[in-house]
Amino acid sequence: MQERSGPMNRQDILYWLRERRPEHLEELWQRADNVRAREVGEAVHLRGLVEISNTCRRRCAYCGLGAHRSELQRYRLASEDILASASRAGKLGYGTVVLQAGEDPQLDTDELARTVETIRSRHGLAVTLSLGELGGAALRRLRDAGADRYLLRFETSDERLYAALHPDQPSLDRRLDTLRLSGELGYEVGSGVMVGLPGQSVETLADDLELFDRLELDMIGLGPYLPHPDSPLARGKVDVPATDDQAHSDEITACVMVALTRLIRPKANIPATTALATLCPQTGRELGLRCGANVIMPNLTPRAQRALYEIYPQKACLAEDEQTFHDELCRRIHALGRSVGRGRGDSPAFLARTQAKRQEVS
Ligand code: 5AD
C-alpha cells in the first residue's frame, strides 16, 4: 500500500480488509482513532435503547425475531412503559432514546407519535426511531411529531445476497429509497451492515463502505453476524451466492470495518455495537471505541421483555441492572481516557450536511 494518509481509495480499503496481522493493524486503529478524536472529539455519547415491540411480519433469514419463529412469545410495550424507559434514560443523563421494533403492523403510528411528542417535551431527549421499512406517511407523521433520527441498516449492498436474505421484500432499492426519503424529511439518517454474513465477500464489504459515503450517512452501525440457531440462514436453508472470498464474522473484520467507516465518513456517529460486545464480552466495547466508534447504546428495555428481543443468542447486557451497567460503562469509558457525552450528541455529519444544504438555498 502506498497511500498512508489522506483519502482511502478502493485498493487501500481492500488492503486493510485483507490484513489480519494485529501488529500491522495497529496503524489502522491509530489512524481511525486520530480522525475520530479530531472530527467528533473525546465524548462517548450514550443512547438509551428501548425495544418497543418484538413482533415482526418479515422473515429475514438471519434474524431471531422473524415471523418464522412461531414459538417466540411476542410483546408490544404500552406507551406508559416506553415513557418510563425514557424517564430512566433522562435520569441516567442520556441525551437520546432509540425506539426500536420489528416490522410490527399493529404498532399504532398515531399513538407512537404522541409518545414521541411526550418524550421530546417532558424529557427534552432526542428521539431515534428504528422500525424497519416504514411507509412515507408514517415516516412523515413521526417526523412531524418530533422524531429526530431514523436507523435502517441496508445489511449488504450485494443485491443478490440482499434478495436471498429478505424473501418478503427482496428489493435493496426499496430500502435505499426509505433511507433517502428519511433524509428528505429532515431525519438524521443511519444505516449499516452485518459483517461476515454467509455469501458476503470481502469485495462486497468494500462496496458497502463506498455506499455509506454515497448515501452521506450521519450514523453507521456495524456488527459481526452472529448465527441464530433457529434462523433459516444458520440452518443452511438459504441459497446465498457462492464466493471464494468469504468475509469473516470475527472481531478483526468487524473492527476493520469500523475503522474504515471512520476514515470514509469522518464526522458520522458510529456505535460500538452490542453485537461486537456479544462476540467479545470482555473487550468488545473498548475495541470498538478504540478503532473509531464514539457511541454506545445501553439497553433500557424493561427487564420483563428484554430476553424476548432475541435478534441473536446471548445478547450482551441481558442480565445487567441499568444503574450497575451504567456505572461500569462510565468507568470503562474513563479508563480509555474518554469522557461521557452530554446533551443530544447530534451527528456532526448531519450538521455539516444540513448547513451545506442551507447555503445552497440562500
Ligand atoms: N447477527 C448480528 N446482527 C443481527 N441483526 C439482525 N440479526 C442479526 C444477527 N443474527 C442486526 C441487523 C439489524 C439490527 C437491528 O440487528 O443488522 O439491522
JSON list of C-alpha atoms in Angstrom, two decimals, residues 78-304:
[
{"chain": "A", "resi": 78, "resn": "ALA", "atom": "CA", "xyz": [-47.60, 0.24, 26.18]},
{"chain": "A", "resi": 79, "resn": "SER", "atom": "CA", "xyz": [-46.93, 3.98, 25.92]},
{"chain": "A", "resi": 80, "resn": "GLU", "atom": "CA", "xyz": [-46.52, 4.23, 29.73]},
{"chain": "A", "resi": 81, "resn": "ASP", "atom": "CA", "xyz": [-43.76, 1.62, 29.61]},
{"chain": "A", "resi": 82, "resn": "ILE", "atom": "CA", "xyz": [-41.95, 3.45, 26.80]},
{"chain": "A", "resi": 83, "resn": "LEU", "atom": "CA", "xyz": [-42.25, 6.70, 28.74]},
{"chain": "A", "resi": 84, "resn": "ALA", "atom": "CA", "xyz": [-40.95, 5.04, 31.92]},
{"chain": "A", "resi": 85, "resn": "SER", "atom": "CA", "xyz": [-37.87, 3.83, 30.00]},
{"chain": "A", "resi": 86, "resn": "ALA", "atom": "CA", "xyz": [-37.39, 7.32, 28.54]},
{"chain": "A", "resi": 87, "resn": "SER", "atom": "CA", "xyz": [-37.57, 8.75, 32.02]},
{"chain": "A", "resi": 88, "resn": "ARG", "atom": "CA", "xyz": [-34.84, 6.34, 33.16]},
{"chain": "A", "resi": 89, "resn": "ALA", "atom": "CA", "xyz": [-32.73, 7.45, 30.19]},
{"chain": "A", "resi": 90, "resn": "GLY", "atom": "CA", "xyz": [-33.15, 11.08, 31.29]},
{"chain": "A", "resi": 91, "resn": "LYS", "atom": "CA", "xyz": [-32.22, 10.24, 34.91]},
{"chain": "A", "resi": 92, "resn": "LEU", "atom": "CA", "xyz": [-29.07, 8.43, 33.77]},
{"chain": "A", "resi": 93, "resn": "GLY", "atom": "CA", "xyz": [-28.09, 11.60, 31.89]},
{"chain": "A", "resi": 94, "resn": "TYR", "atom": "CA", "xyz": [-28.58, 10.25, 28.35]},
{"chain": "A", "resi": 95, "resn": "GLY", "atom": "CA", "xyz": [-29.50, 12.75, 25.62]},
{"chain": "A", "resi": 96, "resn": "THR", "atom": "CA", "xyz": [-31.25, 10.31, 23.28]},
{"chain": "A", "resi": 97, "resn": "VAL", "atom": "CA", "xyz": [-33.64, 7.38, 23.35]},
{"chain": "A", "resi": 98, "resn": "VAL", "atom": "CA", "xyz": [-33.73, 4.91, 20.50]},
{"chain": "A", "resi": 99, "resn": "LEU", "atom": "CA", "xyz": [-37.11, 3.26, 19.95]},
{"chain": "A", "resi": 100, "resn": "GLN", "atom": "CA", "xyz": [-36.58, 0.02, 18.04]},
{"chain": "A", "resi": 101, "resn": "ALA", "atom": "CA", "xyz": [-39.01, -2.69, 16.91]},
{"chain": "A", "resi": 102, "resn": "GLY", "atom": "CA", "xyz": [-39.60, -5.40, 14.37]},
{"chain": "A", "resi": 103, "resn": "GLU", "atom": "CA", "xyz": [-41.88, -4.50, 11.45]},
{"chain": "A", "resi": 104, "resn": "ASP", "atom": "CA", "xyz": [-44.99, -4.62, 13.56]},
{"chain": "A", "resi": 105, "resn": "PRO", "atom": "CA", "xyz": [-48.18, -3.79, 11.63]},
{"chain": "A", "resi": 106, "resn": "GLN", "atom": "CA", "xyz": [-50.03, -3.42, 14.93]},
{"chain": "A", "resi": 107, "resn": "LEU", "atom": "CA", "xyz": [-47.79, -0.60, 16.12]},
{"chain": "A", "resi": 108, "resn": "ASP", "atom": "CA", "xyz": [-50.15, 2.38, 16.05]},
{"chain": "A", "resi": 109, "resn": "THR", "atom": "CA", "xyz": [-48.44, 5.32, 14.34]},
{"chain": "A", "resi": 110, "resn": "ASP", "atom": "CA", "xyz": [-50.65, 8.00, 15.94]},
{"chain": "A", "resi": 111, "resn": "GLU", "atom": "CA", "xyz": [-50.15, 6.60, 19.41]},
{"chain": "A", "resi": 112, "resn": "LEU", "atom": "CA", "xyz": [-46.40, 6.32, 18.84]},
{"chain": "A", "resi": 113, "resn": "ALA", "atom": "CA", "xyz": [-46.35, 9.90, 17.52]},
{"chain": "A", "resi": 114, "resn": "ARG", "atom": "CA", "xyz": [-47.96, 11.09, 20.77]},
{"chain": "A", "resi": 115, "resn": "THR", "atom": "CA", "xyz": [-45.36, 9.13, 22.75]},
{"chain": "A", "resi": 116, "resn": "VAL", "atom": "CA", "xyz": [-42.56, 10.76, 20.73]},
{"chain": "A", "resi": 117, "resn": "GLU", "atom": "CA", "xyz": [-44.06, 14.20, 21.40]},
{"chain": "A", "resi": 118, "resn": "THR", "atom": "CA", "xyz": [-44.20, 13.48, 25.12]},
{"chain": "A", "resi": 119, "resn": "ILE", "atom": "CA", "xyz": [-40.60, 12.22, 25.24]},
{"chain": "A", "resi": 120, "resn": "ARG", "atom": "CA", "xyz": [-39.45, 15.38, 23.48]},
{"chain": "A", "resi": 121, "resn": "SER", "atom": "CA", "xyz": [-41.46, 17.80, 25.63]},
{"chain": "A", "resi": 122, "resn": "ARG", "atom": "CA", "xyz": [-41.30, 16.07, 29.03]},
{"chain": "A", "resi": 123, "resn": "HIS", "atom": "CA", "xyz": [-37.72, 14.86, 28.99]},
{"chain": "A", "resi": 124, "resn": "GLY", "atom": "CA", "xyz": [-36.10, 17.03, 26.33]},
{"chain": "A", "resi": 125, "resn": "LEU", "atom": "CA", "xyz": [-34.49, 13.95, 24.77]},
{"chain": "A", "resi": 126, "resn": "ALA", "atom": "CA", "xyz": [-33.68, 13.44, 21.11]},
{"chain": "A", "resi": 127, "resn": "VAL", "atom": "CA", "xyz": [-35.65, 10.52, 19.67]},
{"chain": "A", "resi": 128, "resn": "THR", "atom": "CA", "xyz": [-34.20, 7.99, 17.24]},
{"chain": "A", "resi": 129, "resn": "LEU", "atom": "CA", "xyz": [-36.53, 5.52, 15.54]},
{"chain": "A", "resi": 130, "resn": "SER", "atom": "CA", "xyz": [-35.63, 2.11, 14.14]},
{"chain": "A", "resi": 131, "resn": "LEU", "atom": "CA", "xyz": [-38.85, 0.48, 12.95]},
{"chain": "A", "resi": 132, "resn": "GLY", "atom": "CA", "xyz": [-37.91, -1.13, 9.65]},
{"chain": "A", "resi": 133, "resn": "GLU", "atom": "CA", "xyz": [-39.22, -0.10, 6.24]},
{"chain": "A", "resi": 134, "resn": "LEU", "atom": "CA", "xyz": [-41.94, 2.31, 7.26]},
{"chain": "A", "resi": 135, "resn": "GLY", "atom": "CA", "xyz": [-44.10, 3.88, 4.56]},
{"chain": "A", "resi": 136, "resn": "GLY", "atom": "CA", "xyz": [-43.83, 7.57, 3.67]},
{"chain": "A", "resi": 137, "resn": "ALA", "atom": "CA", "xyz": [-46.97, 8.59, 5.59]},
{"chain": "A", "resi": 138, "resn": "ALA", "atom": "CA", "xyz": [-45.78, 7.06, 8.87]},
{"chain": "A", "resi": 139, "resn": "LEU", "atom": "CA", "xyz": [-42.25, 8.41, 8.46]},
{"chain": "A", "resi": 140, "resn": "ARG", "atom": "CA", "xyz": [-43.72, 11.88, 7.90]},
{"chain": "A", "resi": 141, "resn": "ARG", "atom": "CA", "xyz": [-46.18, 11.66, 10.81]},
{"chain": "A", "resi": 142, "resn": "LEU", "atom": "CA", "xyz": [-43.43, 10.64, 13.24]},
{"chain": "A", "resi": 143, "resn": "ARG", "atom": "CA", "xyz": [-41.07, 13.29, 11.94]},
{"chain": "A", "resi": 144, "resn": "ASP", "atom": "CA", "xyz": [-43.80, 15.92, 12.43]},
{"chain": "A", "resi": 145, "resn": "ALA", "atom": "CA", "xyz": [-44.22, 14.63, 15.99]},
{"chain": "A", "resi": 146, "resn": "GLY", "atom": "CA", "xyz": [-40.57, 15.49, 16.63]},
{"chain": "A", "resi": 147, "resn": "ALA", "atom": "CA", "xyz": [-38.63, 12.29, 15.90]},
{"chain": "A", "resi": 148, "resn": "ASP", "atom": "CA", "xyz": [-35.07, 13.34, 15.09]},
{"chain": "A", "resi": 149, "resn": "ARG", "atom": "CA", "xyz": [-33.29, 10.36, 13.60]},
{"chain": "A", "resi": 150, "resn": "TYR", "atom": "CA", "xyz": [-34.02, 7.18, 11.64]},
{"chain": "A", "resi": 151, "resn": "LEU", "atom": "CA", "xyz": [-31.95, 3.99, 11.65]},
{"chain": "A", "resi": 152, "resn": "LEU", "atom": "CA", "xyz": [-32.34, 1.31, 8.99]},
{"chain": "A", "resi": 153, "resn": "ARG", "atom": "CA", "xyz": [-29.38, -0.87, 8.07]},
{"chain": "A", "resi": 154, "resn": "PHE", "atom": "CA", "xyz": [-29.21, -1.95, 4.45]},
{"chain": "A", "resi": 155, "resn": "GLU", "atom": "CA", "xyz": [-27.38, -5.08, 5.74]},
{"chain": "A", "resi": 156, "resn": "THR", "atom": "CA", "xyz": [-25.45, -5.71, 2.50]},
{"chain": "A", "resi": 157, "resn": "SER", "atom": "CA", "xyz": [-25.00, -3.84, -0.78]},
{"chain": "A", "resi": 158, "resn": "ASP", "atom": "CA", "xyz": [-24.86, -7.11, -2.75]},
{"chain": "A", "resi": 159, "resn": "GLU", "atom": "CA", "xyz": [-28.28, -7.19, -4.43]},
{"chain": "A", "resi": 160, "resn": "ARG", "atom": "CA", "xyz": [-28.30, -10.96, -4.84]},
{"chain": "A", "resi": 161, "resn": "LEU", "atom": "CA", "xyz": [-27.35, -11.61, -1.24]},
{"chain": "A", "resi": 162, "resn": "TYR", "atom": "CA", "xyz": [-29.84, -8.96, -0.09]},
{"chain": "A", "resi": 163, "resn": "ALA", "atom": "CA", "xyz": [-32.65, -10.66, -2.02]},
{"chain": "A", "resi": 164, "resn": "ALA", "atom": "CA", "xyz": [-31.73, -14.10, -0.63]},
{"chain": "A", "resi": 165, "resn": "LEU", "atom": "CA", "xyz": [-31.77, -12.76, 2.94]},
{"chain": "A", "resi": 166, "resn": "HIS", "atom": "CA", "xyz": [-35.03, -10.80, 2.63]},
{"chain": "A", "resi": 167, "resn": "PRO", "atom": "CA", "xyz": [-37.58, -13.10, 1.00]},
{"chain": "A", "resi": 168, "resn": "ASP", "atom": "CA", "xyz": [-40.60, -10.91, 1.83]},
{"chain": "A", "resi": 169, "resn": "GLN", "atom": "CA", "xyz": [-39.18, -7.75, 0.32]},
{"chain": "A", "resi": 170, "resn": "PRO", "atom": "CA", "xyz": [-36.17, -8.61, -1.80]},
{"chain": "A", "resi": 171, "resn": "SER", "atom": "CA", "xyz": [-35.54, -5.13, -3.22]},
{"chain": "A", "resi": 172, "resn": "LEU", "atom": "CA", "xyz": [-32.44, -3.38, -1.92]},
{"chain": "A", "resi": 173, "resn": "ASP", "atom": "CA", "xyz": [-33.51, -0.29, -3.88]},
{"chain": "A", "resi": 174, "resn": "ARG", "atom": "CA", "xyz": [-36.68, -0.05, -1.90]},
{"chain": "A", "resi": 175, "resn": "ARG", "atom": "CA", "xyz": [-34.69, 0.02, 1.34]},
{"chain": "A", "resi": 176, "resn": "LEU", "atom": "CA", "xyz": [-32.36, 2.67, -0.07]},
{"chain": "A", "resi": 177, "resn": "ASP", "atom": "CA", "xyz": [-35.43, 4.69, -1.11]},
{"chain": "A", "resi": 178, "resn": "THR", "atom": "CA", "xyz": [-36.63, 4.61, 2.51]},
{"chain": "A", "resi": 179, "resn": "LEU", "atom": "CA", "xyz": [-33.24, 5.92, 3.62]},
{"chain": "A", "resi": 180, "resn": "ARG", "atom": "CA", "xyz": [-33.35, 8.69, 1.01]},
{"chain": "A", "resi": 181, "resn": "LEU", "atom": "CA", "xyz": [-36.87, 9.68, 1.99]},
{"chain": "A", "resi": 182, "resn": "SER", "atom": "CA", "xyz": [-35.86, 9.81, 5.67]},
{"chain": "A", "resi": 183, "resn": "GLY", "atom": "CA", "xyz": [-33.12, 12.26, 4.71]},
{"chain": "A", "resi": 184, "resn": "GLU", "atom": "CA", "xyz": [-35.51, 14.40, 2.67]},
{"chain": "A", "resi": 185, "resn": "LEU", "atom": "CA", "xyz": [-37.91, 14.56, 5.60]},
{"chain": "A", "resi": 186, "resn": "GLY", "atom": "CA", "xyz": [-35.12, 16.02, 7.71]},
{"chain": "A", "resi": 187, "resn": "TYR", "atom": "CA", "xyz": [-34.22, 12.97, 9.76]},
{"chain": "A", "resi": 188, "resn": "GLU", "atom": "CA", "xyz": [-30.62, 12.35, 10.69]},
{"chain": "A", "resi": 189, "resn": "VAL", "atom": "CA", "xyz": [-30.09, 9.11, 8.79]},
{"chain": "A", "resi": 190, "resn": "GLY", "atom": "CA", "xyz": [-28.35, 5.97, 9.96]},
{"chain": "A", "resi": 191, "resn": "SER", "atom": "CA", "xyz": [-27.64, 2.67, 8.28]},
{"chain": "A", "resi": 192, "resn": "GLY", "atom": "CA", "xyz": [-25.08, -0.09, 8.33]},
{"chain": "A", "resi": 193, "resn": "VAL", "atom": "CA", "xyz": [-24.37, -3.74, 7.65]},
{"chain": "A", "resi": 194, "resn": "MET", "atom": "CA", "xyz": [-23.64, -7.04, 9.33]},
{"chain": "A", "resi": 195, "resn": "VAL", "atom": "CA", "xyz": [-20.10, -8.31, 8.83]},
{"chain": "A", "resi": 196, "resn": "GLY", "atom": "CA", "xyz": [-19.40, -11.91, 7.85]},
{"chain": "A", "resi": 197, "resn": "LEU", "atom": "CA", "xyz": [-22.79, -12.97, 6.52]},
{"chain": "A", "resi": 198, "resn": "PRO", "atom": "CA", "xyz": [-22.61, -16.27, 4.61]},
{"chain": "A", "resi": 199, "resn": "GLY", "atom": "CA", "xyz": [-22.15, -15.40, 0.94]},
{"chain": "A", "resi": 200, "resn": "GLN", "atom": "CA", "xyz": [-20.73, -11.93, 1.72]},
{"chain": "A", "resi": 201, "resn": "SER", "atom": "CA", "xyz": [-17.38, -11.38, 0.04]},
{"chain": "A", "resi": 202, "resn": "VAL", "atom": "CA", "xyz": [-14.58, -9.03, 1.07]},
{"chain": "A", "resi": 203, "resn": "GLU", "atom": "CA", "xyz": [-15.19, -7.09, -2.17]},
{"chain": "A", "resi": 204, "resn": "THR", "atom": "CA", "xyz": [-18.80, -6.62, -1.05]},
{"chain": "A", "resi": 205, "resn": "LEU", "atom": "CA", "xyz": [-17.62, -5.09, 2.22]},
{"chain": "A", "resi": 206, "resn": "ALA", "atom": "CA", "xyz": [-15.64, -2.57, 0.17]},
{"chain": "A", "resi": 207, "resn": "ASP", "atom": "CA", "xyz": [-18.85, -1.84, -1.81]},
{"chain": "A", "resi": 208, "resn": "ASP", "atom": "CA", "xyz": [-20.72, -1.37, 1.49]},
{"chain": "A", "resi": 209, "resn": "LEU", "atom": "CA", "xyz": [-18.18, 1.24, 2.61]},
{"chain": "A", "resi": 210, "resn": "GLU", "atom": "CA", "xyz": [-18.48, 3.10, -0.69]},
{"chain": "A", "resi": 211, "resn": "LEU", "atom": "CA", "xyz": [-22.26, 3.08, -0.35]},
{"chain": "A", "resi": 212, "resn": "PHE", "atom": "CA", "xyz": [-22.02, 4.59, 3.18]},
{"chain": "A", "resi": 213, "resn": "ASP", "atom": "CA", "xyz": [-20.27, 7.51, 1.54]},
{"chain": "A", "resi": 214, "resn": "ARG", "atom": "CA", "xyz": [-22.65, 7.84, -1.42]},
{"chain": "A", "resi": 215, "resn": "LEU", "atom": "CA", "xyz": [-25.65, 7.84, 0.91]},
{"chain": "A", "resi": 216, "resn": "GLU", "atom": "CA", "xyz": [-23.95, 10.55, 3.01]},
{"chain": "A", "resi": 217, "resn": "LEU", "atom": "CA", "xyz": [-24.89, 8.69, 6.18]},
{"chain": "A", "resi": 218, "resn": "ASP", "atom": "CA", "xyz": [-24.93, 10.52, 9.51]},
{"chain": "A", "resi": 219, "resn": "MET", "atom": "CA", "xyz": [-24.82, 7.37, 11.66]},
{"chain": "A", "resi": 220, "resn": "ILE", "atom": "CA", "xyz": [-23.34, 3.99, 10.77]},
{"chain": "A", "resi": 221, "resn": "GLY", "atom": "CA", "xyz": [-23.75, 0.78, 12.77]},
{"chain": "A", "resi": 222, "resn": "LEU", "atom": "CA", "xyz": [-21.62, -2.31, 12.14]},
{"chain": "A", "resi": 223, "resn": "GLY", "atom": "CA", "xyz": [-21.56, -5.60, 13.94]},
{"chain": "A", "resi": 224, "resn": "PRO", "atom": "CA", "xyz": [-20.42, -9.16, 13.31]},
{"chain": "A", "resi": 225, "resn": "TYR", "atom": "CA", "xyz": [-23.07, -11.56, 12.03]},
{"chain": "A", "resi": 226, "resn": "LEU", "atom": "CA", "xyz": [-23.99, -13.90, 14.90]},
{"chain": "A", "resi": 227, "resn": "PRO", "atom": "CA", "xyz": [-25.88, -17.02, 13.80]},
{"chain": "A", "resi": 228, "resn": "HIS", "atom": "CA", "xyz": [-29.24, -17.58, 15.48]},
{"chain": "A", "resi": 229, "resn": "PRO", "atom": "CA", "xyz": [-29.76, -21.37, 15.67]},
{"chain": "A", "resi": 230, "resn": "ASP", "atom": "CA", "xyz": [-33.48, -21.09, 14.84]},
{"chain": "A", "resi": 231, "resn": "SER", "atom": "CA", "xyz": [-32.98, -18.94, 11.74]},
{"chain": "A", "resi": 232, "resn": "PRO", "atom": "CA", "xyz": [-33.07, -20.19, 8.14]},
{"chain": "A", "resi": 233, "resn": "LEU", "atom": "CA", "xyz": [-29.60, -18.75, 7.47]},
{"chain": "A", "resi": 234, "resn": "ALA", "atom": "CA", "xyz": [-27.92, -20.58, 10.36]},
{"chain": "A", "resi": 235, "resn": "ARG", "atom": "CA", "xyz": [-29.71, -23.79, 9.38]},
{"chain": "A", "resi": 236, "resn": "GLY", "atom": "CA", "xyz": [-28.22, -23.59, 5.91]},
{"chain": "A", "resi": 237, "resn": "LYS", "atom": "CA", "xyz": [-31.64, -23.22, 4.28]},
{"chain": "A", "resi": 238, "resn": "VAL", "atom": "CA", "xyz": [-30.80, -20.09, 2.30]},
{"chain": "A", "resi": 239, "resn": "ASP", "atom": "CA", "xyz": [-29.39, -20.13, -1.19]},
{"chain": "A", "resi": 240, "resn": "VAL", "atom": "CA", "xyz": [-26.72, -17.43, -0.80]},
{"chain": "A", "resi": 241, "resn": "PRO", "atom": "CA", "xyz": [-24.35, -16.51, -3.67]},
{"chain": "A", "resi": 242, "resn": "ALA", "atom": "CA", "xyz": [-21.25, -18.71, -3.79]},
{"chain": "A", "resi": 243, "resn": "THR", "atom": "CA", "xyz": [-17.98, -16.89, -3.07]},
{"chain": "A", "resi": 244, "resn": "ASP", "atom": "CA", "xyz": [-14.33, -17.88, -2.70]},
{"chain": "A", "resi": 245, "resn": "ASP", "atom": "CA", "xyz": [-13.70, -14.56, -0.96]},
{"chain": "A", "resi": 246, "resn": "GLN", "atom": "CA", "xyz": [-15.93, -15.06, 2.12]},
{"chain": "A", "resi": 247, "resn": "ALA", "atom": "CA", "xyz": [-15.71, -12.25, 4.73]},
{"chain": "A", "resi": 248, "resn": "HIS", "atom": "CA", "xyz": [-15.09, -13.38, 8.33]},
{"chain": "A", "resi": 249, "resn": "SER", "atom": "CA", "xyz": [-17.64, -12.69, 11.05]},
{"chain": "A", "resi": 250, "resn": "ASP", "atom": "CA", "xyz": [-14.92, -12.10, 13.61]},
{"chain": "A", "resi": 251, "resn": "GLU", "atom": "CA", "xyz": [-13.65, -9.35, 15.83]},
{"chain": "A", "resi": 252, "resn": "ILE", "atom": "CA", "xyz": [-10.84, -8.26, 13.49]},
{"chain": "A", "resi": 253, "resn": "THR", "atom": "CA", "xyz": [-13.06, -7.86, 10.43]},
{"chain": "A", "resi": 254, "resn": "ALA", "atom": "CA", "xyz": [-15.75, -6.02, 12.42]},
{"chain": "A", "resi": 255, "resn": "CYS", "atom": "CA", "xyz": [-13.14, -3.62, 13.84]},
{"chain": "A", "resi": 256, "resn": "VAL", "atom": "CA", "xyz": [-11.51, -3.06, 10.42]},
{"chain": "A", "resi": 257, "resn": "MET", "atom": "CA", "xyz": [-14.96, -2.13, 9.09]},
{"chain": "A", "resi": 258, "resn": "VAL", "atom": "CA", "xyz": [-15.48, 0.31, 12.00]},
{"chain": "A", "resi": 259, "resn": "ALA", "atom": "CA", "xyz": [-12.07, 1.89, 11.42]},
{"chain": "A", "resi": 260, "resn": "LEU", "atom": "CA", "xyz": [-12.53, 2.21, 7.65]},
{"chain": "A", "resi": 261, "resn": "THR", "atom": "CA", "xyz": [-16.01, 3.63, 8.18]},
{"chain": "A", "resi": 262, "resn": "ARG", "atom": "CA", "xyz": [-14.50, 6.32, 10.41]},
{"chain": "A", "resi": 263, "resn": "LEU", "atom": "CA", "xyz": [-11.93, 7.18, 7.72]},
{"chain": "A", "resi": 264, "resn": "ILE", "atom": "CA", "xyz": [-14.56, 7.29, 4.98]},
{"chain": "A", "resi": 265, "resn": "ARG", "atom": "CA", "xyz": [-17.27, 9.21, 6.92]},
{"chain": "A", "resi": 266, "resn": "PRO", "atom": "CA", "xyz": [-15.11, 11.12, 9.44]},
{"chain": "A", "resi": 267, "resn": "LYS", "atom": "CA", "xyz": [-17.97, 13.08, 11.04]},
{"chain": "A", "resi": 268, "resn": "ALA", "atom": "CA", "xyz": [-20.51, 10.25, 11.37]},
{"chain": "A", "resi": 269, "resn": "ASN", "atom": "CA", "xyz": [-21.66, 8.91, 14.71]},
{"chain": "A", "resi": 270, "resn": "ILE", "atom": "CA", "xyz": [-20.54, 5.29, 14.94]},
{"chain": "A", "resi": 271, "resn": "PRO", "atom": "CA", "xyz": [-21.57, 2.96, 17.78]},
{"chain": "A", "resi": 272, "resn": "ALA", "atom": "CA", "xyz": [-19.50, 0.25, 19.41]},
{"chain": "A", "resi": 273, "resn": "THR", "atom": "CA", "xyz": [-22.32, -2.23, 18.87]},
{"chain": "A", "resi": 274, "resn": "THR", "atom": "CA", "xyz": [-23.95, -4.77, 21.14]},
{"chain": "A", "resi": 275, "resn": "ALA", "atom": "CA", "xyz": [-23.14, -7.45, 18.55]},
{"chain": "A", "resi": 276, "resn": "LEU", "atom": "CA", "xyz": [-19.41, -6.72, 18.93]},
{"chain": "A", "resi": 277, "resn": "ALA", "atom": "CA", "xyz": [-19.81, -6.74, 22.73]},
{"chain": "A", "resi": 278, "resn": "THR", "atom": "CA", "xyz": [-21.63, -10.08, 22.44]},
{"chain": "A", "resi": 279, "resn": "LEU", "atom": "CA", "xyz": [-18.82, -11.58, 20.36]},
{"chain": "A", "resi": 280, "resn": "CYS", "atom": "CA", "xyz": [-16.14, -10.28, 22.77]},
{"chain": "A", "resi": 281, "resn": "PRO", "atom": "CA", "xyz": [-17.84, -9.75, 26.15]},
{"chain": "A", "resi": 282, "resn": "GLN", "atom": "CA", "xyz": [-14.72, -8.57, 27.99]},
{"chain": "A", "resi": 283, "resn": "THR", "atom": "CA", "xyz": [-13.31, -6.25, 25.37]},
{"chain": "A", "resi": 284, "resn": "GLY", "atom": "CA", "xyz": [-15.88, -5.58, 22.61]},
{"chain": "A", "resi": 285, "resn": "ARG", "atom": "CA", "xyz": [-16.93, -2.09, 23.72]},
{"chain": "A", "resi": 286, "resn": "GLU", "atom": "CA", "xyz": [-13.33, -0.95, 24.19]},
{"chain": "A", "resi": 287, "resn": "LEU", "atom": "CA", "xyz": [-12.25, -2.43, 20.88]},
{"chain": "A", "resi": 288, "resn": "GLY", "atom": "CA", "xyz": [-14.97, -0.52, 19.06]},
{"chain": "A", "resi": 289, "resn": "LEU", "atom": "CA", "xyz": [-14.23, 2.73, 20.89]},
{"chain": "A", "resi": 290, "resn": "ARG", "atom": "CA", "xyz": [-10.51, 2.44, 20.14]},
{"chain": "A", "resi": 291, "resn": "CYS", "atom": "CA", "xyz": [-10.88, 1.91, 16.43]},
{"chain": "A", "resi": 292, "resn": "GLY", "atom": "CA", "xyz": [-13.23, 4.75, 15.55]},
{"chain": "A", "resi": 293, "resn": "ALA", "atom": "CA", "xyz": [-16.53, 4.41, 17.43]},
{"chain": "A", "resi": 294, "resn": "ASN", "atom": "CA", "xyz": [-17.98, 7.21, 19.59]},
{"chain": "A", "resi": 295, "resn": "VAL", "atom": "CA", "xyz": [-21.42, 5.97, 20.67]},
{"chain": "A", "resi": 296, "resn": "ILE", "atom": "CA", "xyz": [-22.78, 3.21, 22.94]},
{"chain": "A", "resi": 297, "resn": "MET", "atom": "CA", "xyz": [-26.41, 2.18, 23.19]},
{"chain": "A", "resi": 298, "resn": "PRO", "atom": "CA", "xyz": [-27.16, 0.73, 26.65]},
{"chain": "A", "resi": 299, "resn": "ASN", "atom": "CA", "xyz": [-30.32, -1.36, 26.81]},
{"chain": "A", "resi": 300, "resn": "LEU", "atom": "CA", "xyz": [-33.23, 0.21, 28.73]},
{"chain": "A", "resi": 301, "resn": "THR", "atom": "CA", "xyz": [-35.93, -2.23, 27.63]},
{"chain": "A", "resi": 302, "resn": "PRO", "atom": "CA", "xyz": [-37.96, -3.31, 30.68]},
{"chain": "A", "resi": 303, "resn": "ARG", "atom": "CA", "xyz": [-36.41, -6.42, 32.23]},
{"chain": "A", "resi": 304, "resn": "ALA", "atom": "CA", "xyz": [-39.56, -8.50, 31.71]}
]
